Structure formats: C-alpha cells, structure tokens
Short mmCIF file of C-alpha atoms in Angstrom, two decimals:
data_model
loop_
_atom_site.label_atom_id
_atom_site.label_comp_id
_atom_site.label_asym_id
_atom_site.label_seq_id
_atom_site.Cartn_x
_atom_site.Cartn_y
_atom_site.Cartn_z
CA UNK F 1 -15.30 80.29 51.21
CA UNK F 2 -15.55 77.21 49.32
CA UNK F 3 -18.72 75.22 47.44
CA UNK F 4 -19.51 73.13 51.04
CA UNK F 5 -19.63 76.54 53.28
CA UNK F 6 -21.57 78.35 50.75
CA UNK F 7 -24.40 75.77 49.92
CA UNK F 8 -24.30 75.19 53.43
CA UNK F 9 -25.55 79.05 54.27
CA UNK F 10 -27.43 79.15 51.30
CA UNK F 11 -29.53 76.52 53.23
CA UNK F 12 -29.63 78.07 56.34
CA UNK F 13 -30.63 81.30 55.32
CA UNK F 14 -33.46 79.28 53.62
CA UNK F 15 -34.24 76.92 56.52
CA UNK F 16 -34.92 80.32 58.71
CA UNK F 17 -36.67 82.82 55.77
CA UNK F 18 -38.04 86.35 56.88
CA UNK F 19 -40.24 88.33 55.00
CA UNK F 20 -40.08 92.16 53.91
CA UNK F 21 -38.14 94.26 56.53
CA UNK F 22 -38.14 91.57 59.71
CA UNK F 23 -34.54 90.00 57.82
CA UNK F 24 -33.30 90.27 61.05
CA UNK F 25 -32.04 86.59 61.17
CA UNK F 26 -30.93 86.68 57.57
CA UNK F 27 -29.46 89.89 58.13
CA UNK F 28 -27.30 88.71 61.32
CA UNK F 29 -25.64 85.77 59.37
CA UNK F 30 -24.76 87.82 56.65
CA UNK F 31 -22.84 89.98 59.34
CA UNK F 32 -21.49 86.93 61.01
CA UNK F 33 -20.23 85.22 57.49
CA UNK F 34 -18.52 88.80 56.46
CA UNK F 35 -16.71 88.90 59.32
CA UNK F 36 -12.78 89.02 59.37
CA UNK F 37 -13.03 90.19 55.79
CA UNK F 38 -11.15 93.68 55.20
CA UNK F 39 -14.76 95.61 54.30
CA UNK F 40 -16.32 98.15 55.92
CA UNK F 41 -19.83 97.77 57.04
CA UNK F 42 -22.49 100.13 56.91
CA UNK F 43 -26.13 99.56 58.75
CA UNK F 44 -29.00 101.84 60.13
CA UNK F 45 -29.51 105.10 58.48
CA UNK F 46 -25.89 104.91 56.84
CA UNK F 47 -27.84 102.07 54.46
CA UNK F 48 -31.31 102.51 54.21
CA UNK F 49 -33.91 105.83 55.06
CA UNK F 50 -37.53 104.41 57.01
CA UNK F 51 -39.01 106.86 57.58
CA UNK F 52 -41.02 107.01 54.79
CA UNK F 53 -42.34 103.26 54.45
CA UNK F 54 -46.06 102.61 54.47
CA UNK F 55 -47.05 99.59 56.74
CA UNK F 56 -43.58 99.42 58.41
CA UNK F 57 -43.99 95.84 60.18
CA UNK F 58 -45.52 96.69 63.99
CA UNK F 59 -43.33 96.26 67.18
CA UNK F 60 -45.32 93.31 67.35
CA UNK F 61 -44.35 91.96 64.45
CA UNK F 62 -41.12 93.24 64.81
CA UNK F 63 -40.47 91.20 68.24
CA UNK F 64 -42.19 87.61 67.02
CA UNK F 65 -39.77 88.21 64.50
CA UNK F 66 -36.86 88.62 66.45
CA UNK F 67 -37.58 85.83 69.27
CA UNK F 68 -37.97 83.63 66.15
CA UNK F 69 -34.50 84.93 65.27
CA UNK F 70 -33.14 84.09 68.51
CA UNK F 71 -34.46 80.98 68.53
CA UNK F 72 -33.00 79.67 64.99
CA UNK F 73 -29.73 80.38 66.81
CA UNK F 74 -28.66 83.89 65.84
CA UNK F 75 -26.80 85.51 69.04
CA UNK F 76 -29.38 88.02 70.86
CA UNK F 77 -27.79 91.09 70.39
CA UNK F 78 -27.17 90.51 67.05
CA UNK F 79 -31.26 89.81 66.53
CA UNK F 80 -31.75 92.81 69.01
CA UNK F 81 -29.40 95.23 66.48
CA UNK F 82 -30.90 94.82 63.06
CA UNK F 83 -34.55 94.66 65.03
CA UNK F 84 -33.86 97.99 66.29
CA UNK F 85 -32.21 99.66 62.83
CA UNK F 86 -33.75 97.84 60.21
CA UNK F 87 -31.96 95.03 57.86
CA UNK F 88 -30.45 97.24 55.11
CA UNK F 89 -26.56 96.42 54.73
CA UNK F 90 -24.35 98.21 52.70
CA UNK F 91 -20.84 96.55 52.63
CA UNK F 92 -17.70 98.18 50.94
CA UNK F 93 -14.72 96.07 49.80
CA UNK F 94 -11.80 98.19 47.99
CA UNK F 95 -9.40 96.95 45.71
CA UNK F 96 -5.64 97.22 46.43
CA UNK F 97 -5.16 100.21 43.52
CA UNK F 98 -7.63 102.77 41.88
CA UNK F 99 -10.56 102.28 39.52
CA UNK F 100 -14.08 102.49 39.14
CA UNK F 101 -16.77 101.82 42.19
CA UNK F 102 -19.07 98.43 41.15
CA UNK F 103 -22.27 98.06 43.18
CA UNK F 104 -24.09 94.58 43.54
CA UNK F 105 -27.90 94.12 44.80
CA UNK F 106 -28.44 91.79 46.72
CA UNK F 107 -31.87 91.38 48.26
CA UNK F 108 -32.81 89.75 51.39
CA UNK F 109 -36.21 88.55 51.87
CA UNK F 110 -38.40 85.59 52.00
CA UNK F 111 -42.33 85.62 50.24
CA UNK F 112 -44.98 85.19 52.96
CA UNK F 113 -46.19 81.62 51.75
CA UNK F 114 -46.10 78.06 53.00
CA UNK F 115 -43.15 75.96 51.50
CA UNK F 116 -44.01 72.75 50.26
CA UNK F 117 -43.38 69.56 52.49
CA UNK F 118 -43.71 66.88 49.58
CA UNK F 119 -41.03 64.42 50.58
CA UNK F 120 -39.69 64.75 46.84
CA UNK F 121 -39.01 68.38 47.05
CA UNK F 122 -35.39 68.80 47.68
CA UNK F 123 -35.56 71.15 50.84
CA UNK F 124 -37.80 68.30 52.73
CA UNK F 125 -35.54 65.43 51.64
CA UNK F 126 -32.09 67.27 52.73
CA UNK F 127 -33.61 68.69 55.73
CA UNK F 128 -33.50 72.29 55.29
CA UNK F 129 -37.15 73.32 54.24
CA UNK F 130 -38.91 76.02 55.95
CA UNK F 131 -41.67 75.82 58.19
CA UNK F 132 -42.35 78.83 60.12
CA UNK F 133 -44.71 80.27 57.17
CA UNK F 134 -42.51 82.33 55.05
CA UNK F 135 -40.63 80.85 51.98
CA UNK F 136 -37.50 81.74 50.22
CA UNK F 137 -39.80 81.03 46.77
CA UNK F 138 -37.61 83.69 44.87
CA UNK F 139 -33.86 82.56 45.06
CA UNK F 140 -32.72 85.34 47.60
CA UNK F 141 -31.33 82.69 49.65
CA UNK F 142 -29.21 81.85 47.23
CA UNK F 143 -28.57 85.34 46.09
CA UNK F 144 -27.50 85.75 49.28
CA UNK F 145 -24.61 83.12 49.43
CA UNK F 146 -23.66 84.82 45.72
CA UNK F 147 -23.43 87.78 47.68
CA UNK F 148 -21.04 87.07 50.21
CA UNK F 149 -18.91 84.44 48.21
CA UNK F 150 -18.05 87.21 46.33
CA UNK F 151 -17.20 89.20 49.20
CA UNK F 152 -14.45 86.41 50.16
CA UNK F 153 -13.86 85.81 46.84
CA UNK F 154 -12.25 88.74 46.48
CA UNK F 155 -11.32 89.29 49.56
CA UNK F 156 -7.48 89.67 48.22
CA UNK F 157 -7.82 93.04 47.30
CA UNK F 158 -6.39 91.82 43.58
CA UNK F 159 -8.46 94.35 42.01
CA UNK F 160 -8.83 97.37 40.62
CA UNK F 161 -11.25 100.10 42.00
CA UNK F 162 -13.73 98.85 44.92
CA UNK F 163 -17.03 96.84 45.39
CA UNK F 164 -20.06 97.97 47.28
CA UNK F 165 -22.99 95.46 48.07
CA UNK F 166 -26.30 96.53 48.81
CA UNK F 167 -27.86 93.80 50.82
CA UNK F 168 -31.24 94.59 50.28
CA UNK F 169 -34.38 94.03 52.52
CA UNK F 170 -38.09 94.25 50.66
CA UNK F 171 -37.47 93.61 47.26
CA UNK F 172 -41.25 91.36 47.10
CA UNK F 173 -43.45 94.23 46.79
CA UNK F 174 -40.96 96.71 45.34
CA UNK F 175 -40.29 98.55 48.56
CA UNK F 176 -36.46 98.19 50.38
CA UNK F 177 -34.79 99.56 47.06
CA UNK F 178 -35.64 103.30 47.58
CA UNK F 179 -35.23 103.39 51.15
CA UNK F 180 -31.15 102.55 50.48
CA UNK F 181 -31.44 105.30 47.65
CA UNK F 182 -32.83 107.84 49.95
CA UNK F 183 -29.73 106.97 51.99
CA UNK F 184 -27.24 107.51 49.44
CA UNK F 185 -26.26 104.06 49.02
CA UNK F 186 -26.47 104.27 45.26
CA UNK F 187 -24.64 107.57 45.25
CA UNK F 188 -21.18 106.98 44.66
CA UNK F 189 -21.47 103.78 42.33
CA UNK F 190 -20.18 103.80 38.44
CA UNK F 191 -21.66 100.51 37.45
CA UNK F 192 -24.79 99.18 39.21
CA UNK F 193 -25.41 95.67 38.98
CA UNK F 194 -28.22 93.55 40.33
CA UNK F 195 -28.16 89.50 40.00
CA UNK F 196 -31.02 86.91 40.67
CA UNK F 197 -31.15 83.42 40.08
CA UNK F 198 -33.17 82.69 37.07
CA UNK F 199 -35.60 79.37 38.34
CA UNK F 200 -36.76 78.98 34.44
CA UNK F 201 -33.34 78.40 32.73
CA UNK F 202 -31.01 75.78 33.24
CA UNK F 203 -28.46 75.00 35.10
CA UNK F 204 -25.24 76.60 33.09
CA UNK F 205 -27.54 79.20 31.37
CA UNK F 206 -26.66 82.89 31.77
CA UNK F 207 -28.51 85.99 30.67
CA UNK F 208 -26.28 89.32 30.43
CA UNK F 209 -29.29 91.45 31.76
CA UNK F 210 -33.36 91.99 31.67
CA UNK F 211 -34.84 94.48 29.49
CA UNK F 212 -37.91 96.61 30.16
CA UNK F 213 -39.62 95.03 33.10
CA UNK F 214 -42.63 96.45 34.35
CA UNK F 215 -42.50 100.25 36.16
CA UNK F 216 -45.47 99.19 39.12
CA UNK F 217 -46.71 101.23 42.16
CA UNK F 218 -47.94 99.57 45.17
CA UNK F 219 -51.14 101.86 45.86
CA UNK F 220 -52.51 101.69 49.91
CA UNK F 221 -55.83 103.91 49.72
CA UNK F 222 -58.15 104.63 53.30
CA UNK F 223 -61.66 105.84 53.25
CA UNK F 224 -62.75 107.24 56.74
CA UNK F 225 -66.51 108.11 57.16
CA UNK F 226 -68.90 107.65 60.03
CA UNK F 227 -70.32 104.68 61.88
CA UNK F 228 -73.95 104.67 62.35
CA UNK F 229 -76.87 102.37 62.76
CA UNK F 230 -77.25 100.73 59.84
CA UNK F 231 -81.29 100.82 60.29
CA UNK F 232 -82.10 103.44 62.69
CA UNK F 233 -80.10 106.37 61.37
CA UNK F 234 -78.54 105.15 58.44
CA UNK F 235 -78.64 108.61 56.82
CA UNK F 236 -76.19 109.91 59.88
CA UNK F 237 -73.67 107.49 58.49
CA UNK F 238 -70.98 107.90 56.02
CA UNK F 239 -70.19 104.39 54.24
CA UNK F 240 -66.98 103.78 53.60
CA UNK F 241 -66.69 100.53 52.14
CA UNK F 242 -69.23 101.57 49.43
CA UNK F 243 -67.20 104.36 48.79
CA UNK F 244 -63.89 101.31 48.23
CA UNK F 245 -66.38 99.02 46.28
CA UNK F 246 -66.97 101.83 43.61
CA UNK F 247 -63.27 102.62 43.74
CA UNK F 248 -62.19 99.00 43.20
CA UNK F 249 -64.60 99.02 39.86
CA UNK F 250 -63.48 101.87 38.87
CA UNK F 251 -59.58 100.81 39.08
CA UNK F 252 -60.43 97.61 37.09
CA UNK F 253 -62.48 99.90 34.09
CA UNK F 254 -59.46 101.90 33.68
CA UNK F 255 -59.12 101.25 29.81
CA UNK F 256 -55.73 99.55 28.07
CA UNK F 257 -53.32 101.97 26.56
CA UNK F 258 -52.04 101.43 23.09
CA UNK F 259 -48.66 102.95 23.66
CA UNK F 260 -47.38 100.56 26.96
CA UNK F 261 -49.01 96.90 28.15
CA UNK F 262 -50.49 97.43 31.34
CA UNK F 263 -51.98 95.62 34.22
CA UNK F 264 -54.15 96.64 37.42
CA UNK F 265 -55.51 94.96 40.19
CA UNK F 266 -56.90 95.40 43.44
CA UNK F 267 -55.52 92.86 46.14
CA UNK F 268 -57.40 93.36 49.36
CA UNK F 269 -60.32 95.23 50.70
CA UNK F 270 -61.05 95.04 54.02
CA UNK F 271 -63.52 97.16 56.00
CA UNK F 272 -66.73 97.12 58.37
CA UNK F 273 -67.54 96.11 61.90
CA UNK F 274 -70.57 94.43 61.97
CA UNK F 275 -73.67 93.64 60.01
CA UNK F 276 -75.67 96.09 61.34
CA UNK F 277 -73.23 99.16 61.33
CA UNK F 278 -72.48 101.86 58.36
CA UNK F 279 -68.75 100.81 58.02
CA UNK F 280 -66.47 104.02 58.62
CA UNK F 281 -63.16 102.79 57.90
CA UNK F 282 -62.09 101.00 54.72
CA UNK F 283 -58.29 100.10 53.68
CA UNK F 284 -58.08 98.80 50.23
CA UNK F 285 -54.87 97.77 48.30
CA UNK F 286 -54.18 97.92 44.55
CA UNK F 287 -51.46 98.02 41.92
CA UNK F 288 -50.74 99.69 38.75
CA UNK F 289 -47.82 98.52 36.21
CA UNK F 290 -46.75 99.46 32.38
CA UNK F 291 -43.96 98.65 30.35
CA UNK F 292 -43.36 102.06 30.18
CA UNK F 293 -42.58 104.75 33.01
CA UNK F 294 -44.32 107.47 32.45
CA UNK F 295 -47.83 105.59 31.30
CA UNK F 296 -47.70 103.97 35.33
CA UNK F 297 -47.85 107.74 36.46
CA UNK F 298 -50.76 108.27 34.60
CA UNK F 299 -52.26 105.17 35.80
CA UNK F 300 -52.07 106.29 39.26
CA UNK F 301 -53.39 109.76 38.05
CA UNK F 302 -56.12 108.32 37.44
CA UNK F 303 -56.72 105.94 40.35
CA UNK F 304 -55.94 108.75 42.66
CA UNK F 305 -58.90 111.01 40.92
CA UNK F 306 -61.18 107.86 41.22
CA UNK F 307 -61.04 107.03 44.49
CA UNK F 308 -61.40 110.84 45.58
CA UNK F 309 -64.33 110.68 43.47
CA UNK F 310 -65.73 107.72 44.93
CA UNK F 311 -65.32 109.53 48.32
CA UNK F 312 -67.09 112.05 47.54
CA UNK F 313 -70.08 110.75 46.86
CA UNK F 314 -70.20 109.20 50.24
CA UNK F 315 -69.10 112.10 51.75
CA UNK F 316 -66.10 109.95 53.38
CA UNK F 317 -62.45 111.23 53.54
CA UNK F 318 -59.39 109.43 51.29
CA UNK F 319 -55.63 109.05 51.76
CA UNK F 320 -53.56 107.27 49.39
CA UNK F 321 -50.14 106.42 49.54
CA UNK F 322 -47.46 104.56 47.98
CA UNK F 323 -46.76 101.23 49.59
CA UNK F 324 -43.89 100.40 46.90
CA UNK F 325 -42.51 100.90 43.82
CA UNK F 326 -40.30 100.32 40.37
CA UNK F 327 -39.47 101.30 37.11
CA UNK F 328 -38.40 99.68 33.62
CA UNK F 329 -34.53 99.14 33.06
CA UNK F 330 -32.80 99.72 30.50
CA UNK F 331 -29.45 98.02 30.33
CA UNK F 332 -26.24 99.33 28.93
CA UNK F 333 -24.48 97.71 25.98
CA UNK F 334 -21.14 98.40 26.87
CA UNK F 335 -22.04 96.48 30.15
CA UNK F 336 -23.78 93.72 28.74
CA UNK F 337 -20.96 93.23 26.36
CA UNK F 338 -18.87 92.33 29.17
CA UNK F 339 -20.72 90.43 30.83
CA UNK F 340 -21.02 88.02 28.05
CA UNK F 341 -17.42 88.08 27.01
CA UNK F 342 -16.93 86.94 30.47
CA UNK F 343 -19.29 84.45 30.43
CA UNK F 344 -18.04 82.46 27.52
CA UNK F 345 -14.63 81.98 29.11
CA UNK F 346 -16.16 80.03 31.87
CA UNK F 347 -16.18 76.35 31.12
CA UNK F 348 -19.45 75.80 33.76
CA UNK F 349 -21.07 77.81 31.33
CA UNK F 350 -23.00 76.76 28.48
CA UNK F 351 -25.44 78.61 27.25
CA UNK F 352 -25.27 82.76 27.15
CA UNK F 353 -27.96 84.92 26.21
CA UNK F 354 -27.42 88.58 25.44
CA UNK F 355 -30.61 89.81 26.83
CA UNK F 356 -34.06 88.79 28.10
CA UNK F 357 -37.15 90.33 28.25
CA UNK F 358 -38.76 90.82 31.71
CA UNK F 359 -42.21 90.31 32.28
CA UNK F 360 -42.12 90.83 36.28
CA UNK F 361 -41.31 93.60 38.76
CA UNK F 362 -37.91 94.46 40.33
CA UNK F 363 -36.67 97.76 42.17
CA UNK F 364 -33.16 96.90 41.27
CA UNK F 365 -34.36 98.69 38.19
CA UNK F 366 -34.49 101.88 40.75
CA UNK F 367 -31.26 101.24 41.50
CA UNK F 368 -29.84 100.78 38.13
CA UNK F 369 -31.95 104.21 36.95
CA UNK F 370 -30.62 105.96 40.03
CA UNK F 371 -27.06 105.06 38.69
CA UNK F 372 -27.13 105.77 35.04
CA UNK F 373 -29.39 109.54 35.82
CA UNK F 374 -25.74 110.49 38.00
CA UNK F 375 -24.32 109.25 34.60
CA UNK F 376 -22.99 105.79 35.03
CA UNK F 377 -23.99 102.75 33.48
CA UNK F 378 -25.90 98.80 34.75
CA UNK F 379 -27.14 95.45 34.07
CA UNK F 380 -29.37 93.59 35.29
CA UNK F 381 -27.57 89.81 35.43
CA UNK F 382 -29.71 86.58 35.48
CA UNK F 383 -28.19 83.06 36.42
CA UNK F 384 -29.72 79.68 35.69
CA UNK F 385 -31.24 77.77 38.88
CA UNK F 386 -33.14 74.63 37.24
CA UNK F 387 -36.26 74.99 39.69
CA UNK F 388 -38.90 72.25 39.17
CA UNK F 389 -41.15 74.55 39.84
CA UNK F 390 -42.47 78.73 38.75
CA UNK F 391 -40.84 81.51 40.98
CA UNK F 392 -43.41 82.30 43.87
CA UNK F 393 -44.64 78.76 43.52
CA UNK F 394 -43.84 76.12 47.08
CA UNK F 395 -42.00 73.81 44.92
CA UNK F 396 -39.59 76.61 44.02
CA UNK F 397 -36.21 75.53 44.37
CA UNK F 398 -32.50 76.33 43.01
CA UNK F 399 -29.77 73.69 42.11
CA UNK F 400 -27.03 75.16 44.16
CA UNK F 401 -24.18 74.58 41.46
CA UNK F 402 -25.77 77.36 39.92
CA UNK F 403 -24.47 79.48 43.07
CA UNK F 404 -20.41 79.69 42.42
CA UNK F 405 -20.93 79.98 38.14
CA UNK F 406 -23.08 83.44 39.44
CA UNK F 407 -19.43 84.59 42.11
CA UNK F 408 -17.34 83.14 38.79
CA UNK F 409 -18.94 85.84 36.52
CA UNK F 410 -18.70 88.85 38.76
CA UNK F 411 -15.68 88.03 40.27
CA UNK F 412 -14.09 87.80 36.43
CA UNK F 413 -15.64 91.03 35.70
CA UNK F 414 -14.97 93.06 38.93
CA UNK F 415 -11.24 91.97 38.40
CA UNK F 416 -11.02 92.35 34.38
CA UNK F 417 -11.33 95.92 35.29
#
C-alpha cells in the first residue's frame, strides 16, 4: 500500500467519521482495505463483549448510523454486518517462523463535534472535511491508515512470531477497550502496543511511550422518585432532581488528595417534566480521575456514598454505573529501549524522546495493564502530527507524512524481532 492509497483512506475515513460504537462505516473500509491480505479476521463476540456497556447507542441511532453508512458508499451488507455485531476488529497476521505475539491498538472513532469549515483549514481546502456532525478531532483517522499500512506492510510474512491488531471502537470516553478484554482479545499477546498521533509535536518527532496518564471512571448515576403536583400535594412527591443537585455539590466538595492529582466533574444533569411537577426521574453524569489507580477507586467510593446519601434524604431510589473507564500506564524499559533504537535509524526521523508524561485519558492503558498482569510487557508509542490546532479542538488536523514514519517504526520493530 503505498503513501497515495494510504493518505487517500486516511481521508476517507475522515470525510465519513462515526462516533463511539456506530464505526460501522469506518469499520467496513477497514475490512474492505485488509482484504486479500493472508490475516485472519475476527468480529462480533470473537473481538469485543457488549453486553455490559452503559448507554449502548439505540436501534435508532444504530440505523441513522448505518443509512448514513450506506450512503457514504460502503456496500449494504457490509453496513448491515458491523450494525448488527458491533465494530470491534481483531485482525491476526503471522509471521512465516516462530516468535513472540505483538498486539497494536488501534482505535476507531470520531468525537461528536462540528469540524471546522474555515476555507484555510486543510480538510475544507482538499475537500475531505466532515460535515455530518462528528469529527475525527483525535487522529484515529489517521491511526487508522497506520493500522492497516502495517498490515500490508508486512504482509510478506518476513517476520518472526505474529501481529494481532485490535481495531478499537470507543476509545473517547474510555469505553471500547474493556469490551475487547472481556473477549479475550488481549489474552494471548506478549507485547502490547498502542500508537496515536501526537497533534502537539512536530512533524519527525517521536515519543517511545506515555507515562502515568490519568486512571478515570465515567460515572452514569439515576435518581427515581415520584411525580406529584408541585403545589397541590407536593409532600406526595419524591424530588429527584434535588436529590442530583445535592449530589452534583457534593461530587465537586470532594477534597484534593496529597498523594495523586485529581480531577472531578459533573457533565450533564438532566431531569424534570414540567414547571409545575415534582421531577421523578433524574440522570446525571460525572467523572472521577487520579494519577494514581487506586486513589480513582476511592474517588468513586465516595461519590457512590454521596449520591446514596443525597437519595435518601429525598426518599428517591439511586443506580450508578460505570459508563467507561482507564487506568495509569506504566511502560516497560526494555520496550521503550527499542523503540528508540529503532527510531534513530530512520532518516524521516528527527527528534526522539524517551518518554512523555500524559496528562489525558486512554484505555489503551487497560490494554497495556491487562498484558503486563499475564506477565508480558508494553508501550505506549506517540508520533508527531503538526496540528495547527489542540486535540478535540475543529481545527485539529494531522500532516499525513507523519502517517508512514508511524508503519516505519513498527514495522522495524515487529521485524527486528
């Protein structure tokens, strides 16, 4: 696959982006790009568990999704497939003698925001921008043409061991990572990797992995009371949205700990039916992260013990329920160390860092845990994209050079076995 074919997916798969787990589109031209290559392809419950997602898109969603699928050009029964068993790909590529199994994560999904249609920014002036609401504002577009360049890059079987690539749906809000570990996916991997454009660094600019990261929890939390008149039998009722309002203080006067940073914030509260009625239903979404793992489990300790005592004094009912989640990563030497010596020998390169702190959120880091706690080792690899603009920002953009030094790299290392 050379530079032409692979910008020239990269910029389809962002002219048609698809948020968390409707990657139905995206997840058909990954299919269609793979195919002829001697892997074996894994989809459905072989890649990724449901079952236990919170706020699982609705048929409805599920079907807009798909006719908009079908309508960017992606055969129907392709759409129709990864509609009906979710977006999760796990795709194995062995090497033509024995050797250690590599995994790669790849994630899928767009951000649900409104790309930018300044005639300067590079999408708009080249034709490719998106438009139907969603935004690839992250670099998994391009992650996604690293992805499968590598796939026919090494495609001749020259290598020892194999390659597995987890192309992963819902990695924006920390929730498609543990659904492919509850599969297995992860299982039989030695060395997990993960790799992500980095929009901040230039083009030519490698980092060998992230260190720490935030560990986060994506907190859903429903009050159920009872609806009465809010003036002629207001003591019948049972208010749920006062019960939220003093949870959502309560969440935000949850003190600092000295041992981790840590941050909290409630997103969205929605609840009520009318001016005049007690509300008896109330949905409100939060989030807790730390720089350390086991400080974000007390953090939701304690959320979970103020919102059931916020119900309580409304009399209302609770549920709470993680909606996503991550941990800190902690890279291996021995894997960083080869990631840099690889680096350096590639003349596209010009600048290596050993290591970079990470101030975000990534459930690659689940991945790479899941890995090292069956006693095998990852990294967490960063490649320069030159975006005029933040991540999550609709100016974000990636020079697409940056895509072939990223297959370069993990081509050299998957082969220097």
């Amino acid at each position: 696959m050379d530079f032409e074919q692979l910008r020239a997916l990269r910029r389809e798969v962002h002219r048609n982006p698809e948020p968390a787990f409707v990657e139905i589109g995206t997840a058909a031209r990954i299919k269609q790009a793979i195919d002829g290559l001697p892997v074996r392809v894994l989809t459905g419950k072989d890649a990724h568990d449901l079952s236990p997602v919170v706020n699982y898109p609705s048929p409805q969603t599920l079907d807009e999704w798909e006719a908009r699928a079908v309508a960017s050009g992606v055969p129907a029964e392709s759409a129709r497939y990864f509609r009906e068993n979710g977006t999760a790909m796990v795709v194995d590529l062995a090497g033509d003698r024995p050797g250690p199994r590599w995994g790669l994560r790849i994630d899928i999904d767009a951000l649900p925001m409104r790309e930018s249609d300044d005639p300067a920014h590079f999408p708009v002036a080249n034709g490719f921008a998106a438009t139907n609401g969603a935004m690839h504002a992250c670099g998994h577009d391009a992650n996604v043409a690293m992805g499968v360049g590598l796939l026919h890059r090494l495609a001749d079987r020259d290598f020892a061991g194999s390659l597995r690539i987890l192309f992963q749906p819902a990695e924006e809000g920390v929730r498609g990572a543990q659904t492919m570990i509850d599969a297995g996916a992860a299982d039989p991997i030695d060395t997990m990797l993960a790799v992500h454009m980095a929009g901040e660094l230039a083009l030519g600019s490698v980092v060998g992995s992230f260190t720490g990261g935030m560990a986060t929890r994506k907190l859903k939390v429903d009050f159920t009371g009872k609806a009465s008149h809010a003036a002629g039998s207001p003591e019948t009722g049972r208010n749920a949205l006062l019960a939220a309002a003093m949870a959502a203080l309560g969440i935000m006067a949850i003190p600092r700990f000295s041992s981790a940073d840590t941050r909290l914030n409630v997103g969205t509260l929605v609840a009520g039916d009318g001016v005049n009625i007690v509300p008896s239903a109330a949905m409100l979404t939060c989030e807790a992260r730390a720089t350390d793992d086991e400080v974000v489990d007390e953090l939701v300790d304690r959320i979970r013990a103020i919102v059931e005592g916020a119900a309580r004094t409304q009399g209302v009912e609770v549920t709470l329920a993680v909606m996503g989640q991550s941990s800190t990563v902690s890279p291996d030497d021995e894997v960083i160390d080869r990631i840099v010596e690889v680096a350096g020998t590639l003349p596209e390169v010009v600048e290596v860092i050993r290591t970079q702190a990470f101030a975000g959120s990534d459930d690659a880091n689940l991945l790479i845990r899941h890995v090292q706690r069956r006693g095998g080792k990852g990294a967490y690899l960063m490649i320069g994209g030159a975006s005029p603009g933040p991540h999550h920002s609709a100016n974000f953009d990636v020079v697409e050079e940056a895509i072939p030094i990223g297959i370069d790299i993990l081509a050299s290392l998957i082969r220097q076995n």
